[in-house]
Amino acid sequence: MNEETWNRISCDYYSEILSPLKDCKHNPLIDDLKALKSSKLTVIDLGCGLGELIPFLVENFKAVTATDFSPEMIAQALERNAGSGADFLILDMDDMSGLKSTFDVAIAVNSILSSDLAKLNRIIREIFKILKPGGKLFAILPAMESYIYQNMLFVDRELEKDVSQEKVIMHASKKLDHKSYDPFHGLINFEGDIQKAFYRFEILYRFGKGGFSEFNIVRVPYRWSKWKEAGQMYYPREDPPWDWYFTCVKPK
Ligand SMILES: C[S@@+](CC[C@H](N)C(=O)[O-])C[C@H]1O[C@@H](n2cnc3c(N)ncnc32)[C@H](O)[C@@H]1O
């Protein structure tokens, strides 16, 4: 998805996007940031969107920089956080050479989404560069496994109705729009806008290749009720769909 798409989404963000900051049962990112809270640490929120995290970050850290490549997102984040003391910059993560300082903490909540895989690798290298040695990345990314999991739940329920596997697979393909998913590259086509989703192994590989170490990866589970509201599947007795939340460190 490019800047223009995000500019458009900014006008009606929460009706278009399920957010791990609002629609999850529990968000371990907030627990970790509370535990880290320090008046000595500098933080950058990469792809800050409407700036949902900014009040919390300003309250708990020494200095906060918020960036986004969408001018509309930055305009709204600024308006919502006027007088907060945070710095707001229109900046593509692809090239952050213009940043004046390096940071103790980088946060990226569902903002590393480039479907251009070479650009994706550059973004990871740029994030590595803007951290101080020993600095930490806290990121949430869409989980590719979660889509495959939802397909499995759907197929399994349909099979319980004694429908043939062939028909169930055809039904799943239409209902879950298989043609929009490229599982080999973890790419999803949302009505023409292609977005990256990540396998767990891929996070270890790509960010490890980018120089990061000491990975801790867990699920951020969404509320099933949010899936229902969005007109998607609803299997409240099962584990819910999730994003990946991970932390990793730039070695000293
Ligand atoms: C799903 S929204 C998340 C916003 C915010 N982090 C939150 O969780 O509320 C993704 C945001 O990342 C931004 N973004 C995507 N790719 C980017 C890039 N290459 N550089 C900077 N911002 C980017 C978009 O403009 C959008 O505001």
PDB file of C-alpha atoms and ligand atoms in Angstrom:
ATOM      1  CA  MET A   1       0.000   0.000   0.000  1.00  0.00           C
ATOM      2  CA  ASN A   2       1.366   3.422  -0.911  1.00  0.00           C
ATOM      3  CA  GLU A   3       1.108   6.874   0.694  1.00  0.00           C
ATOM      4  CA  GLU A   4      -2.034   7.762  -1.287  1.00  0.00           C
ATOM      5  CA  THR A   5      -3.878   4.698  -0.020  1.00  0.00           C
ATOM      6  CA  TRP A   6      -2.951   5.543   3.577  1.00  0.00           C
ATOM      7  CA  ASN A   7      -3.911   9.198   3.019  1.00  0.00           C
ATOM      8  CA  ARG A   8      -7.361   7.985   1.987  1.00  0.00           C
ATOM      9  CA  ILE A   9      -7.663   5.519   4.892  1.00  0.00           C
ATOM     10  CA  SER A  10      -6.716   8.250   7.393  1.00  0.00           C
ATOM     11  CA  CYS A  11     -10.155   9.864   6.895  1.00  0.00           C
ATOM     12  CA  ASP A  12     -12.010   6.858   8.317  1.00  0.00           C
ATOM     13  CA  TYR A  13      -9.213   4.820   9.871  1.00  0.00           C
ATOM     14  CA  TYR A  14     -10.966   2.761  12.547  1.00  0.00           C
ATOM     15  CA  SER A  15     -13.836   1.657  10.326  1.00  0.00           C
ATOM     16  CA  GLU A  16     -11.329   0.356   7.729  1.00  0.00           C
ATOM     17  CA  ILE A  17      -8.593  -1.133   9.930  1.00  0.00           C
ATOM     18  CA  LEU A  18      -8.595  -3.645  12.769  1.00  0.00           C
ATOM     19  CA  SER A  19      -5.945  -2.334  15.151  1.00  0.00           C
ATOM     20  CA  PRO A  20      -3.885  -4.305  17.662  1.00  0.00           C
ATOM     21  CA  LEU A  21      -3.960  -1.144  19.793  1.00  0.00           C
ATOM     22  CA  LYS A  22      -7.773  -1.193  20.069  1.00  0.00           C
ATOM     23  CA  ASP A  23      -9.199  -4.510  18.922  1.00  0.00           C
ATOM     24  CA  CYS A  24      -7.054  -7.036  20.788  1.00  0.00           C
ATOM     25  CA  LYS A  25      -7.780  -8.921  23.987  1.00  0.00           C
ATOM     26  CA  HIS A  26      -4.427  -8.043  25.377  1.00  0.00           C
ATOM     27  CA  ASN A  27      -1.429  -6.236  23.949  1.00  0.00           C
ATOM     28  CA  PRO A  28       1.985  -7.319  25.280  1.00  0.00           C
ATOM     29  CA  LEU A  29       3.631  -4.307  23.586  1.00  0.00           C
ATOM     30  CA  ILE A  30       2.044  -1.968  26.141  1.00  0.00           C
ATOM     31  CA  ASP A  31       3.170  -4.192  29.060  1.00  0.00           C
ATOM     32  CA  ASP A  32       6.733  -4.233  27.727  1.00  0.00           C
ATOM     33  CA  LEU A  33       6.820  -0.473  27.186  1.00  0.00           C
ATOM     34  CA  LYS A  34       5.441   0.137  30.681  1.00  0.00           C
ATOM     35  CA  ALA A  35       8.185  -2.088  32.096  1.00  0.00           C
ATOM     36  CA  LEU A  36      10.806  -0.176  30.090  1.00  0.00           C
ATOM     37  CA  LYS A  37       9.459   3.290  30.990  1.00  0.00           C
ATOM     38  CA  SER A  38      12.366   5.687  31.505  1.00  0.00           C
ATOM     39  CA  SER A  39      13.038   9.400  31.441  1.00  0.00           C
ATOM     40  CA  LYS A  40      16.412   8.614  29.846  1.00  0.00           C
ATOM     41  CA  LEU A  41      15.280   6.774  26.719  1.00  0.00           C
ATOM     42  CA  THR A  42      14.503   8.241  23.302  1.00  0.00           C
ATOM     43  CA  VAL A  43      11.757   6.599  21.237  1.00  0.00           C
ATOM     44  CA  ILE A  44      10.705   6.641  17.589  1.00  0.00           C
ATOM     45  CA  ASP A  45       7.240   5.479  16.490  1.00  0.00           C
ATOM     46  CA  LEU A  46       7.633   4.382  12.854  1.00  0.00           C
ATOM     47  CA  GLY A  47       4.470   4.578  10.758  1.00  0.00           C
ATOM     48  CA  CYS A  48       2.639   6.232  13.651  1.00  0.00           C
ATOM     49  CA  GLY A  49      -0.664   6.592  11.739  1.00  0.00           C
ATOM     50  CA  LEU A  50      -3.079   8.750  13.717  1.00  0.00           C
ATOM     51  CA  GLY A  51      -0.612   8.817  16.626  1.00  0.00           C
ATOM     52  CA  GLU A  52      -2.582   6.504  18.901  1.00  0.00           C
ATOM     53  CA  LEU A  53       0.499   5.605  20.949  1.00  0.00           C
ATOM     54  CA  ILE A  54       1.906   9.124  21.295  1.00  0.00           C
ATOM     55  CA  PRO A  55       0.248  10.227  24.593  1.00  0.00           C
ATOM     56  CA  PHE A  56       1.465   7.025  26.276  1.00  0.00           C
ATOM     57  CA  LEU A  57       4.980   7.393  24.843  1.00  0.00           C
ATOM     58  CA  VAL A  58       5.306  11.068  25.778  1.00  0.00           C
ATOM     59  CA  GLU A  59       4.245  10.264  29.325  1.00  0.00           C
ATOM     60  CA  ASN A  60       6.736   7.427  29.746  1.00  0.00           C
ATOM     61  CA  PHE A  61       9.874   8.362  27.796  1.00  0.00           C
ATOM     62  CA  LYS A  62      12.357  11.208  27.498  1.00  0.00           C
ATOM     63  CA  ALA A  63      11.770  12.243  23.880  1.00  0.00           C
ATOM     64  CA  VAL A  64       9.391  10.953  21.221  1.00  0.00           C
ATOM     65  CA  THR A  65       9.665  11.195  17.439  1.00  0.00           C
ATOM     66  CA  ALA A  66       6.725  10.013  15.335  1.00  0.00           C
ATOM     67  CA  THR A  67       7.065   9.366  11.610  1.00  0.00           C
ATOM     68  CA  ASP A  68       4.799   8.324   8.748  1.00  0.00           C
ATOM     69  CA  PHE A  69       5.091   8.541   4.966  1.00  0.00           C
ATOM     70  CA  SER A  70       1.460   9.666   4.678  1.00  0.00           C
ATOM     71  CA  PRO A  71       1.140  13.461   5.044  1.00  0.00           C
ATOM     72  CA  GLU A  72      -2.548  13.039   5.992  1.00  0.00           C
ATOM     73  CA  MET A  73      -1.701  10.630   8.809  1.00  0.00           C
ATOM     74  CA  ILE A  74       0.955  13.014  10.145  1.00  0.00           C
ATOM     75  CA  ALA A  75      -1.449  15.984   9.912  1.00  0.00           C
ATOM     76  CA  GLN A  76      -4.036  14.116  11.979  1.00  0.00           C
ATOM     77  CA  ALA A  77      -1.483  12.731  14.436  1.00  0.00           C
ATOM     78  CA  LEU A  78      -0.219  16.295  14.969  1.00  0.00           C
ATOM     79  CA  GLU A  79      -3.712  17.660  15.480  1.00  0.00           C
ATOM     80  CA  ARG A  80      -4.592  14.931  17.989  1.00  0.00           C
ATOM     81  CA  ASN A  81      -1.310  15.409  19.855  1.00  0.00           C
ATOM     82  CA  ALA A  82      -0.920  19.196  19.678  1.00  0.00           C
ATOM     83  CA  GLY A  83       1.303  20.433  22.487  1.00  0.00           C
ATOM     84  CA  SER A  84       2.472  16.912  23.389  1.00  0.00           C
ATOM     85  CA  GLY A  85       6.129  17.777  22.795  1.00  0.00           C
ATOM     86  CA  ALA A  86       6.567  14.894  20.324  1.00  0.00           C
ATOM     87  CA  ASP A  87       8.269  15.612  16.978  1.00  0.00           C
ATOM     88  CA  PHE A  88       6.287  14.606  13.893  1.00  0.00           C
ATOM     89  CA  LEU A  89       7.982  13.919  10.560  1.00  0.00           C
ATOM     90  CA  ILE A  90       6.752  12.887   7.131  1.00  0.00           C
ATOM     91  CA  LEU A  91       9.280  10.191   6.358  1.00  0.00           C
ATOM     92  CA  ASP A  92       9.424   6.920   4.417  1.00  0.00           C
ATOM     93  CA  MET A  93      11.123   4.165   6.434  1.00  0.00           C
ATOM     94  CA  ASP A  94      12.863   3.275   3.198  1.00  0.00           C
ATOM     95  CA  ASP A  95      15.308   6.172   3.713  1.00  0.00           C
ATOM     96  CA  MET A  96      15.765   7.586   7.194  1.00  0.00           C
ATOM     97  CA  SER A  97      19.214   9.063   6.559  1.00  0.00           C
ATOM     98  CA  GLY A  98      17.765  12.542   7.308  1.00  0.00           C
ATOM     99  CA  LEU A  99      17.129  11.731  10.977  1.00  0.00           C
ATOM    100  CA  LYS A 100      19.347  13.806  13.242  1.00  0.00           C
ATOM    101  CA  SER A 101      19.733  11.377  16.127  1.00  0.00           C
ATOM    102  CA  THR A 102      19.796   7.682  16.870  1.00  0.00           C
ATOM    103  CA  PHE A 103      17.226   6.123  19.207  1.00  0.00           C
ATOM    104  CA  ASP A 104      17.113   3.776  22.188  1.00  0.00           C
ATOM    105  CA  VAL A 105      13.755   2.347  21.164  1.00  0.00           C
ATOM    106  CA  ALA A 106      11.992   1.921  17.807  1.00  0.00           C
ATOM    107  CA  ILE A 107       8.321   0.951  17.642  1.00  0.00           C
ATOM    108  CA  ALA A 108       6.519  -0.194  14.498  1.00  0.00           C
ATOM    109  CA  VAL A 109       2.888  -1.219  14.906  1.00  0.00           C
ATOM    110  CA  ASN A 110       1.627  -2.783  11.683  1.00  0.00           C
ATOM    111  CA  SER A 111       3.586  -0.309   9.611  1.00  0.00           C
ATOM    112  CA  ILE A 112       6.285  -2.525   8.050  1.00  0.00           C
ATOM    113  CA  LEU A 113       3.985  -3.631   5.270  1.00  0.00           C
ATOM    114  CA  SER A 114       5.821  -3.043   2.003  1.00  0.00           C
ATOM    115  CA  SER A 115       4.847  -5.535  -0.699  1.00  0.00           C
ATOM    116  CA  ASP A 116       8.082  -4.641  -2.514  1.00  0.00           C
ATOM    117  CA  LEU A 117      10.365  -7.210  -0.896  1.00  0.00           C
ATOM    118  CA  ALA A 118      13.609  -5.388  -1.753  1.00  0.00           C
ATOM    119  CA  LYS A 119      12.165  -2.241  -0.150  1.00  0.00           C
ATOM    120  CA  LEU A 120      11.083  -4.320   2.831  1.00  0.00           C
ATOM    121  CA  ASN A 121      14.676  -5.472   3.365  1.00  0.00           C
ATOM    122  CA  ARG A 122      15.908  -1.876   3.021  1.00  0.00           C
ATOM    123  CA  ILE A 123      13.373  -0.736   5.641  1.00  0.00           C
ATOM    124  CA  ILE A 124      14.697  -3.344   8.081  1.00  0.00           C
ATOM    125  CA  ARG A 125      18.276  -2.158   7.470  1.00  0.00           C
ATOM    126  CA  GLU A 126      17.211   1.479   7.960  1.00  0.00           C
ATOM    127  CA  ILE A 127      15.546   0.629  11.286  1.00  0.00           C
ATOM    128  CA  PHE A 128      18.761  -1.095  12.365  1.00  0.00           C
ATOM    129  CA  LYS A 129      20.754   2.044  11.447  1.00  0.00           C
ATOM    130  CA  ILE A 130      18.590   4.498  13.407  1.00  0.00           C
ATOM    131  CA  LEU A 131      18.958   2.520  16.650  1.00  0.00           C
ATOM    132  CA  LYS A 132      21.842   3.000  19.068  1.00  0.00           C
ATOM    133  CA  PRO A 133      23.930  -0.114  19.759  1.00  0.00           C
ATOM    134  CA  GLY A 134      21.921  -2.016  22.377  1.00  0.00           C
ATOM    135  CA  GLY A 135      18.743  -0.299  21.134  1.00  0.00           C
ATOM    136  CA  LYS A 136      15.551  -2.310  20.903  1.00  0.00           C
ATOM    137  CA  LEU A 137      12.870  -2.759  18.250  1.00  0.00           C
ATOM    138  CA  PHE A 138       9.265  -3.472  19.333  1.00  0.00           C
ATOM    139  CA  ALA A 139       7.163  -4.433  16.333  1.00  0.00           C
ATOM    140  CA  ILE A 140       3.742  -5.814  15.490  1.00  0.00           C
ATOM    141  CA  LEU A 141       3.240  -7.359  12.058  1.00  0.00           C
ATOM    142  CA  PRO A 142       0.295  -9.062  10.328  1.00  0.00           C
ATOM    143  CA  ALA A 143       0.656 -12.856  10.674  1.00  0.00           C
ATOM    144  CA  MET A 144       0.412 -14.884   7.459  1.00  0.00           C
ATOM    145  CA  GLU A 145      -0.236 -17.989   9.558  1.00  0.00           C
ATOM    146  CA  SER A 146      -3.376 -16.352  10.934  1.00  0.00           C
ATOM    147  CA  TYR A 147      -4.971 -16.301   7.463  1.00  0.00           C
ATOM    148  CA  ILE A 148      -4.092 -19.946   6.876  1.00  0.00           C
ATOM    149  CA  TYR A 149      -5.443 -20.782  10.335  1.00  0.00           C
ATOM    150  CA  GLN A 150      -8.772 -19.078   9.585  1.00  0.00           C
ATOM    151  CA  ASN A 151      -9.026 -21.048   6.346  1.00  0.00           C
ATOM    152  CA  MET A 152      -8.439 -24.263   8.302  1.00  0.00           C
ATOM    153  CA  LEU A 153     -11.219 -23.414  10.783  1.00  0.00           C
ATOM    154  CA  PHE A 154     -13.615 -22.654   7.942  1.00  0.00           C
ATOM    155  CA  VAL A 155     -12.823 -25.869   6.042  1.00  0.00           C
ATOM    156  CA  ASP A 156     -13.075 -27.956   9.185  1.00  0.00           C
ATOM    157  CA  ARG A 157     -16.533 -26.566  10.070  1.00  0.00           C
ATOM    158  CA  GLU A 158     -17.772 -27.151   6.530  1.00  0.00           C
ATOM    159  CA  LEU A 159     -16.506 -30.749   6.530  1.00  0.00           C
ATOM    160  CA  GLU A 160     -18.552 -31.355   9.689  1.00  0.00           C
ATOM    161  CA  LYS A 161     -21.644 -30.688   7.552  1.00  0.00           C
ATOM    162  CA  ASP A 162     -20.793 -33.804   5.513  1.00  0.00           C
ATOM    163  CA  VAL A 163     -19.999 -31.837   2.386  1.00  0.00           C
ATOM    164  CA  SER A 164     -17.381 -33.355   0.060  1.00  0.00           C
ATOM    165  CA  GLN A 165     -13.833 -32.053   0.460  1.00  0.00           C
ATOM    166  CA  GLU A 166     -13.811 -30.929  -3.168  1.00  0.00           C
ATOM    167  CA  LYS A 167     -16.883 -28.738  -2.617  1.00  0.00           C
ATOM    168  CA  VAL A 168     -15.590 -27.435   0.708  1.00  0.00           C
ATOM    169  CA  ILE A 169     -12.313 -26.352  -0.875  1.00  0.00           C
ATOM    170  CA  MET A 170     -14.205 -24.628  -3.699  1.00  0.00           C
ATOM    171  CA  HIS A 171     -16.436 -22.901  -1.161  1.00  0.00           C
ATOM    172  CA  ALA A 172     -13.412 -21.797   0.919  1.00  0.00           C
ATOM    173  CA  SER A 173     -11.711 -20.496  -2.184  1.00  0.00           C
ATOM    174  CA  LYS A 174     -14.695 -18.218  -2.953  1.00  0.00           C
ATOM    175  CA  LYS A 175     -15.658 -17.279   0.585  1.00  0.00           C
ATOM    176  CA  LEU A 176     -12.103 -16.539   1.713  1.00  0.00           C
ATOM    177  CA  ASP A 177     -11.045 -15.177  -1.665  1.00  0.00           C
ATOM    178  CA  HIS A 178      -7.992 -17.426  -2.161  1.00  0.00           C
ATOM    179  CA  LYS A 179      -6.999 -15.631  -5.337  1.00  0.00           C
ATOM    180  CA  SER A 180      -6.113 -12.533  -3.287  1.00  0.00           C
ATOM    181  CA  TYR A 181      -3.480 -14.424  -1.294  1.00  0.00           C
ATOM    182  CA  ASP A 182       0.061 -15.227  -2.365  1.00  0.00           C
ATOM    183  CA  PRO A 183       1.240 -17.598   0.383  1.00  0.00           C
ATOM    184  CA  PHE A 184       4.726 -18.041  -1.094  1.00  0.00           C
ATOM    185  CA  HIS A 185       5.572 -14.381  -0.730  1.00  0.00           C
ATOM    186  CA  GLY A 186       3.202 -13.513   2.112  1.00  0.00           C
ATOM    187  CA  LEU A 187       1.359 -10.949   0.010  1.00  0.00           C
ATOM    188  CA  ILE A 188      -2.333 -10.093   0.257  1.00  0.00           C
ATOM    189  CA  ASN A 189      -4.265  -8.118  -2.321  1.00  0.00           C
ATOM    190  CA  PHE A 190      -6.911  -5.969  -0.623  1.00  0.00           C
ATOM    191  CA  GLU A 191      -8.948  -4.820  -3.620  1.00  0.00           C
ATOM    192  CA  GLY A 192      -5.872  -3.741  -5.582  1.00  0.00           C
ATOM    193  CA  ASP A 193      -3.743  -2.628  -2.614  1.00  0.00           C
ATOM    194  CA  ILE A 194      -1.101  -5.244  -1.872  1.00  0.00           C
ATOM    195  CA  GLN A 195       0.167  -5.633   1.669  1.00  0.00           C
ATOM    196  CA  LYS A 196       2.788  -7.833   3.320  1.00  0.00           C
ATOM    197  CA  ALA A 197       1.997 -10.393   6.020  1.00  0.00           C
ATOM    198  CA  PHE A 198       4.738 -12.347   7.801  1.00  0.00           C
ATOM    199  CA  TYR A 199       5.427 -15.935   8.750  1.00  0.00           C
ATOM    200  CA  ARG A 200       7.099 -16.431  12.119  1.00  0.00           C
ATOM    201  CA  PHE A 201      10.169 -17.968  10.456  1.00  0.00           C
ATOM    202  CA  GLU A 202      10.316 -14.991   8.124  1.00  0.00           C
ATOM    203  CA  ILE A 203      10.555 -12.488  10.998  1.00  0.00           C
ATOM    204  CA  LEU A 204      13.549 -14.403  12.366  1.00  0.00           C
ATOM    205  CA  TYR A 205      15.119 -14.622   8.923  1.00  0.00           C
ATOM    206  CA  ARG A 206      14.565 -11.084   7.631  1.00  0.00           C
ATOM    207  CA  PHE A 207      15.266  -9.163  10.848  1.00  0.00           C
ATOM    208  CA  GLY A 208      18.124 -11.545  11.722  1.00  0.00           C
ATOM    209  CA  LYS A 209      19.641 -10.862   8.298  1.00  0.00           C
ATOM    210  CA  GLY A 210      19.168  -7.148   9.031  1.00  0.00           C
ATOM    211  CA  GLY A 211      21.517  -7.530  12.012  1.00  0.00           C
ATOM    212  CA  PHE A 212      19.048  -7.939  14.900  1.00  0.00           C
ATOM    213  CA  SER A 213      19.340 -10.589  17.617  1.00  0.00           C
ATOM    214  CA  GLU A 214      17.666 -11.741  20.873  1.00  0.00           C
ATOM    215  CA  PHE A 215      14.231 -12.321  19.354  1.00  0.00           C
ATOM    216  CA  ASN A 216      11.107 -12.842  21.384  1.00  0.00           C
ATOM    217  CA  ILE A 217       7.984 -13.505  19.284  1.00  0.00           C
ATOM    218  CA  VAL A 218       4.450 -13.938  20.620  1.00  0.00           C
ATOM    219  CA  ARG A 219       0.902 -13.652  19.338  1.00  0.00           C
ATOM    220  CA  VAL A 220      -1.273 -10.573  19.820  1.00  0.00           C
ATOM    221  CA  PRO A 221      -4.745 -12.122  19.770  1.00  0.00           C
ATOM    222  CA  TYR A 222      -7.660 -10.164  18.321  1.00  0.00           C
ATOM    223  CA  ARG A 223     -11.158 -10.277  19.804  1.00  0.00           C
ATOM    224  CA  TRP A 224     -13.403 -12.638  17.813  1.00  0.00           C
ATOM    225  CA  SER A 225     -16.214 -10.094  18.239  1.00  0.00           C
ATOM    226  CA  LYS A 226     -14.221  -7.656  16.074  1.00  0.00           C
ATOM    227  CA  TRP A 227     -14.042 -10.267  13.311  1.00  0.00           C
ATOM    228  CA  LYS A 228     -17.814 -10.704  13.551  1.00  0.00           C
ATOM    229  CA  GLU A 229     -18.381  -6.935  13.394  1.00  0.00           C
ATOM    230  CA  ALA A 230     -16.197  -6.824  10.263  1.00  0.00           C
ATOM    231  CA  GLY A 231     -18.490  -9.447   8.647  1.00  0.00           C
ATOM    232  CA  GLN A 232     -15.826 -12.131   8.792  1.00  0.00           C
ATOM    233  CA  MET A 233     -15.838 -15.563  10.440  1.00  0.00           C
ATOM    234  CA  TYR A 234     -16.755 -16.038  14.094  1.00  0.00           C
ATOM    235  CA  TYR A 235     -15.626 -19.139  15.982  1.00  0.00           C
ATOM    236  CA  PRO A 236     -15.489 -17.816  19.557  1.00  0.00           C
ATOM    237  CA  ARG A 237     -14.576 -21.195  21.073  1.00  0.00           C
ATOM    238  CA  GLU A 238     -11.342 -21.341  19.082  1.00  0.00           C
ATOM    239  CA  ASP A 239      -8.148 -19.352  19.528  1.00  0.00           C
ATOM    240  CA  PRO A 240      -8.702 -16.025  17.734  1.00  0.00           C
ATOM    241  CA  PRO A 241      -6.805 -14.622  14.724  1.00  0.00           C
ATOM    242  CA  TRP A 242      -3.608 -12.830  15.660  1.00  0.00           C
ATOM    243  CA  ASP A 243      -0.752 -10.521  14.678  1.00  0.00           C
ATOM    244  CA  TRP A 244       2.864 -11.238  15.537  1.00  0.00           C
ATOM    245  CA  TYR A 245       4.440  -9.108  18.237  1.00  0.00           C
ATOM    246  CA  PHE A 246       8.188  -9.338  18.566  1.00  0.00           C
ATOM    247  CA  THR A 247      11.116  -7.621  20.177  1.00  0.00           C
ATOM    248  CA  CYS A 248      14.734  -7.769  19.067  1.00  0.00           C
ATOM    249  CA  VAL A 249      17.964  -5.950  19.803  1.00  0.00           C
ATOM    250  CA  LYS A 250      20.733  -4.217  17.836  1.00  0.00           C
ATOM    251  CA  PRO A 251      23.841  -5.849  19.335  1.00  0.00           C
ATOM    252  CA  LYS A 252      26.308  -3.566  21.187  1.00  0.00           C
TER     253      LYS A 252
HETATM  254  C1  LIG B   1      -1.962   0.034   9.810  1.00  0.00           C
HETATM  255  S1  LIG B   1      -1.382   1.666   9.993  1.00  0.00           S
HETATM  256  C2  LIG B   1      -0.725   1.625  11.651  1.00  0.00           C
HETATM  257  C3  LIG B   1      -0.654   2.983  12.288  1.00  0.00           C
HETATM  258  C4  LIG B   1      -0.191   3.006  13.732  1.00  0.00           C
HETATM  259  N1  LIG B   1       1.128   2.409  13.870  1.00  0.00           N
HETATM  260  C5  LIG B   1      -1.199   2.309  14.618  1.00  0.00           C
HETATM  261  O1  LIG B   1      -0.971   1.142  14.963  1.00  0.00           O
HETATM  262  O2  LIG B   1      -2.226   2.923  14.951  1.00  0.00           O
HETATM  263  C6  LIG B   1       0.116   1.660   9.025  1.00  0.00           C
HETATM  264  C7  LIG B   1       0.773   3.010   8.977  1.00  0.00           C
HETATM  265  O3  LIG B   1       2.111   2.825   8.473  1.00  0.00           O
HETATM  266  C8  LIG B   1       2.391   3.851   7.548  1.00  0.00           C
HETATM  267  N2  LIG B   1       3.429   3.327   6.645  1.00  0.00           N
HETATM  268  C9  LIG B   1       3.338   2.257   5.824  1.00  0.00           C
HETATM  269  N3  LIG B   1       4.486   2.087   5.146  1.00  0.00           N
HETATM  270  C10 LIG B   1       5.332   3.075   5.543  1.00  0.00           C
HETATM  271  C11 LIG B   1       6.670   3.451   5.187  1.00  0.00           C
HETATM  272  N4  LIG B   1       7.359   2.765   4.268  1.00  0.00           N
HETATM  273  N5  LIG B   1       7.222   4.508   5.811  1.00  0.00           N
HETATM  274  C12 LIG B   1       6.518   5.233   6.731  1.00  0.00           C
HETATM  275  N6  LIG B   1       5.231   4.950   7.084  1.00  0.00           N
HETATM  276  C13 LIG B   1       4.650   3.869   6.504  1.00  0.00           C
HETATM  277  C14 LIG B   1       1.040   4.149   6.894  1.00  0.00           C
HETATM  278  O4  LIG B   1       0.990   5.410   6.292  1.00  0.00           O
HETATM  279  C15 LIG B   1       0.092   3.997   8.064  1.00  0.00           C
HETATM  280  O5  LIG B   1      -0.103   5.213   8.737  1.00  0.00           O
END
